CSV table of C-alpha atoms in Angstrom, one decimal:
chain,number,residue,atom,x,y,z
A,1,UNK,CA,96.5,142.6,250.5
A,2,UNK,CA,96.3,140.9,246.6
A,3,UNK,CA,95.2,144.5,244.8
A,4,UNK,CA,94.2,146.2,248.4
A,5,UNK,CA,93.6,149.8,247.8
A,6,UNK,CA,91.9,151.7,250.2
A,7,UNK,CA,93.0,153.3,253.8
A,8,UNK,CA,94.2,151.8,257.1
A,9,UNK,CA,94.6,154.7,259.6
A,10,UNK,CA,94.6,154.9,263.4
A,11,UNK,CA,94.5,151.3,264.2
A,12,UNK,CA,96.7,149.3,266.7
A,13,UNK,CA,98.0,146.4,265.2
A,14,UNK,CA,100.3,144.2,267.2
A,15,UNK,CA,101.4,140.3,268.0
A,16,UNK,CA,100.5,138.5,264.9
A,17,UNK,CA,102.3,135.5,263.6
A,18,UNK,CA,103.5,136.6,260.1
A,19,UNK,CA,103.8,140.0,258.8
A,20,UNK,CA,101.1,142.7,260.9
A,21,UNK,CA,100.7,144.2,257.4
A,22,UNK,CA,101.4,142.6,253.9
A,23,UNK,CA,101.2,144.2,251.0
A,24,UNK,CA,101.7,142.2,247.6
A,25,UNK,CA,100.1,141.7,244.0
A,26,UNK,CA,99.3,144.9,243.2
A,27,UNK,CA,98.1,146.2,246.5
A,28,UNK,CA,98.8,150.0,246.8
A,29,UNK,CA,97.2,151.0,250.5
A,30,UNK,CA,97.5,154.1,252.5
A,31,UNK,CA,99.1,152.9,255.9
A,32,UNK,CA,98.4,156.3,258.5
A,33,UNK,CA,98.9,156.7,262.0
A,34,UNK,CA,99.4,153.3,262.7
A,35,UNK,CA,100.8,151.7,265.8
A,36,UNK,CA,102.6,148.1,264.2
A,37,UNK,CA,104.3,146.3,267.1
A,38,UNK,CA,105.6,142.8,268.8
A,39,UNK,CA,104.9,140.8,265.4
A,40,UNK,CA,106.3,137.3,265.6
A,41,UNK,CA,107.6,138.1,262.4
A,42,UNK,CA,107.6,141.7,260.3
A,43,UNK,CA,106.3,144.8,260.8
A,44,UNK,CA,104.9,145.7,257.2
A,45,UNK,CA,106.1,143.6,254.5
A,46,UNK,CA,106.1,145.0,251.0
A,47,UNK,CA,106.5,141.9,248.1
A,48,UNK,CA,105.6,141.0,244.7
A,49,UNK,CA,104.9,143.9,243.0
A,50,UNK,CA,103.1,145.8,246.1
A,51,UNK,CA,103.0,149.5,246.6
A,52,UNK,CA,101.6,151.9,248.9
A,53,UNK,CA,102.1,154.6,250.9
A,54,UNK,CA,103.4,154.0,254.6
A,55,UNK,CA,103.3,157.4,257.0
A,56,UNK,CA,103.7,158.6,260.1
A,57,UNK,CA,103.4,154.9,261.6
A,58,UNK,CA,105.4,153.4,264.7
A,59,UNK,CA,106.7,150.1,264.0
A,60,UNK,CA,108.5,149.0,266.8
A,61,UNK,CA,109.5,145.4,268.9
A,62,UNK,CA,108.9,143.0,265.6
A,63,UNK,CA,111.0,139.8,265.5
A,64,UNK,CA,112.4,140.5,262.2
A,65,UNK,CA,112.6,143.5,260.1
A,66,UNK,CA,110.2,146.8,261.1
A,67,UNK,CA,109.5,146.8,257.1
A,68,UNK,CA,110.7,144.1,254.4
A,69,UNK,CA,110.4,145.1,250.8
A,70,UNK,CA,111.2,142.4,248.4
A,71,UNK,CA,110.6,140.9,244.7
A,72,UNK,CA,109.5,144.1,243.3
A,73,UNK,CA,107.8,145.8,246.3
A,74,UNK,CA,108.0,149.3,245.4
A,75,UNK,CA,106.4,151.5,248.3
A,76,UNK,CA,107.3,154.6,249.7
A,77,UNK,CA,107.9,155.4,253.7
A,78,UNK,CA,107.4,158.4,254.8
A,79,UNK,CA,108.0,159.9,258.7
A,80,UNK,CA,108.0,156.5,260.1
A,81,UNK,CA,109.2,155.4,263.4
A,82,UNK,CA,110.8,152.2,263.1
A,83,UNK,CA,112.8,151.3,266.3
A,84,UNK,CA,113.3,148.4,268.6
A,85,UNK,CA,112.9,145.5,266.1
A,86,UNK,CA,114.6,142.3,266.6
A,87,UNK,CA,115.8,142.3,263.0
A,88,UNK,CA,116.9,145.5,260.7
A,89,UNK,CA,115.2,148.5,260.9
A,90,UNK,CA,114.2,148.0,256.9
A,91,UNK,CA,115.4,145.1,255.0
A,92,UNK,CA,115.3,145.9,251.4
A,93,UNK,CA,115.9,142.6,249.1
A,94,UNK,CA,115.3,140.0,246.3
A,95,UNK,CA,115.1,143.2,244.1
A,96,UNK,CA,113.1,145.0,246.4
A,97,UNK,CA,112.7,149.1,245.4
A,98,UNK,CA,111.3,151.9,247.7
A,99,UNK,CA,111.4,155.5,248.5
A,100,UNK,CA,112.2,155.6,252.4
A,101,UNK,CA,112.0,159.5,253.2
A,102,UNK,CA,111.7,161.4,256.5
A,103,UNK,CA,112.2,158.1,258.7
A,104,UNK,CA,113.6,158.1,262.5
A,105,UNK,CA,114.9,154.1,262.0
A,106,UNK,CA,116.6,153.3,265.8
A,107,UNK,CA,117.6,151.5,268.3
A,108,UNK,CA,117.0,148.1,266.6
A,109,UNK,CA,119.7,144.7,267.1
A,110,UNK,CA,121.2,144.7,263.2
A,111,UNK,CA,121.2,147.3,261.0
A,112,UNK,CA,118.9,150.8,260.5
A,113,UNK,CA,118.5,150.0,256.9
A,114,UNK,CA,120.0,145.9,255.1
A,115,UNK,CA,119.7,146.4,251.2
A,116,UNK,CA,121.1,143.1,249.8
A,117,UNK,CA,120.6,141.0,245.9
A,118,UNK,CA,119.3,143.5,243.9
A,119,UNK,CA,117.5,145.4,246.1
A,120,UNK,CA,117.9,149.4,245.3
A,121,UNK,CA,116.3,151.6,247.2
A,122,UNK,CA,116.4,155.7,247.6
A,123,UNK,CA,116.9,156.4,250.9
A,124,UNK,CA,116.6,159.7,251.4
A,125,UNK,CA,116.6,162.4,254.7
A,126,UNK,CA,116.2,159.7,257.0
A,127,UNK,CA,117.4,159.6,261.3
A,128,UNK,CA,119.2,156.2,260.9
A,129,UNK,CA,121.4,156.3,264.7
A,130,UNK,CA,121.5,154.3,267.4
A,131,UNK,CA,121.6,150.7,265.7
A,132,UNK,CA,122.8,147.5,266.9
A,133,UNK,CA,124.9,146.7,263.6
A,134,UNK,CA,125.7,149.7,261.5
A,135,UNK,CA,123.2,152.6,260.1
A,136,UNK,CA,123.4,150.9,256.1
A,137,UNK,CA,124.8,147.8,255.9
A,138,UNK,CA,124.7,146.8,251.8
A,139,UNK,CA,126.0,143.7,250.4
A,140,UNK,CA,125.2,140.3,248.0
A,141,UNK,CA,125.0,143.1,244.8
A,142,UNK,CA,122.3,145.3,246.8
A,143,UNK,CA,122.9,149.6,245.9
A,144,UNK,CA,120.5,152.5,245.8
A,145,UNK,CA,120.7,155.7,246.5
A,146,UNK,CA,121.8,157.1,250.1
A,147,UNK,CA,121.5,161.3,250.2
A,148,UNK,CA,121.1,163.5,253.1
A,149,UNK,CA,121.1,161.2,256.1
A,150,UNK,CA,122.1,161.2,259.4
A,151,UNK,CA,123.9,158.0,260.2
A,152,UNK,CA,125.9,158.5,263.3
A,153,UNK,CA,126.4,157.2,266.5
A,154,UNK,CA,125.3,153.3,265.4
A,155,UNK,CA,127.2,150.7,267.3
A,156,UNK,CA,129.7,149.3,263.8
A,157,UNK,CA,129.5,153.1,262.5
A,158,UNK,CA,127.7,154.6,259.5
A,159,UNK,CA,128.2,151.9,256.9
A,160,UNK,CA,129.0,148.6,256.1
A,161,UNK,CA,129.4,148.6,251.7
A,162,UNK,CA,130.5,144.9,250.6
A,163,UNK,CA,132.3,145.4,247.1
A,164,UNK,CA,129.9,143.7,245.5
A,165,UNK,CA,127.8,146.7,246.2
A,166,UNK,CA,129.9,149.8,245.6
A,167,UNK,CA,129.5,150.4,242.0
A,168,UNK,CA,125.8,150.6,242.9
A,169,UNK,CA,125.4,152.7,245.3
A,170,UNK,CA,125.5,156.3,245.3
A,171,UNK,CA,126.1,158.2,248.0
A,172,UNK,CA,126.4,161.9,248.3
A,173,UNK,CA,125.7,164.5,251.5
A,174,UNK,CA,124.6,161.9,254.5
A,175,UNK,CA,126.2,162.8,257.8
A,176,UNK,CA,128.2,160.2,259.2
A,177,UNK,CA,130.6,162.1,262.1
């Protein structure tokens, strides 16, 4: 969506060849309710500038990442389901932003949450367990802001933090034992 405002609730959106959602340019929709599955590529994919508000969706079984932020994509996700994926939960990059609040992010091959070159993120009160790689894996110069989440029982532990990345990331009350 190139400057897409507007609502997209209730729909079943599954199987398409890129991204089910995209979001770029200026686009800031309302994503509600939505069930975003078995992409051949992403789930929702947030880029160039896009915005938007994306709640109480399940994004599940997608080839690559349940959500991709990137070059600017600023949106915020909120009580999410993202599980299953192929990919990372989220994959937050090319100076990607993002408020990711509230999410259950599980059960997916890599990591609940990638944040890598220049993408910063607050990720914030999230479920990130049960994860193929680890619950945050940061690295390439990615940091953000990591409060208040639960991160156990992923399959490499809570995090993987390159030192490229530690001076920008802060981390401070997440549950990780």
């Amino acid at each position: 969506m190139d400057n897409g405002l507007g609502l997209l609730e209730d729909n079943d959106i599954h199987g398409n060849a890129y991204a089910g959602v995209e979001i770029k340019s200026g686009g800031s929709p309302t994503l509600r309710r939505n069930q975003i599955y078995d992409g051949k590529a992403g789930g929702v994919y947030v880029h160039t500038n896009g915005t938007g508000l994306v709640e109480d969706n399940d994004i599940h079984g997608n080839a690559y990442a349940g959500v991709d932020i990137a070059r600017g994509g600023n949106p915020t996700l909120r009580r999410n389901r993202v599980h299953d994926g192929k990919g990372s939960g989220v994959y937050v990059h090319d100076d990607g932003l993002g408020l990711i609040e509230e999410n259950e992010i599980y059960g997916n091959a890599r990591a609940g949450v990638t944040v890598r070159s220049g993408g910063s993120p607050t990720v914030r009160s999230n479920r990130i367990t049960g994860n193929g790689y680890e619950a945050l894996w940061v690295y390439e110069g990615g940091g953000g802001v990591f409060e208040s989440n639960d991160l156990r029982d992923n399959t490499r532990g809570p995090w993987d933090l390159a030192a490229d990345s530690k001076a920008k990331v802060e981390r401070r009350g997440n549950i990780e034992k």
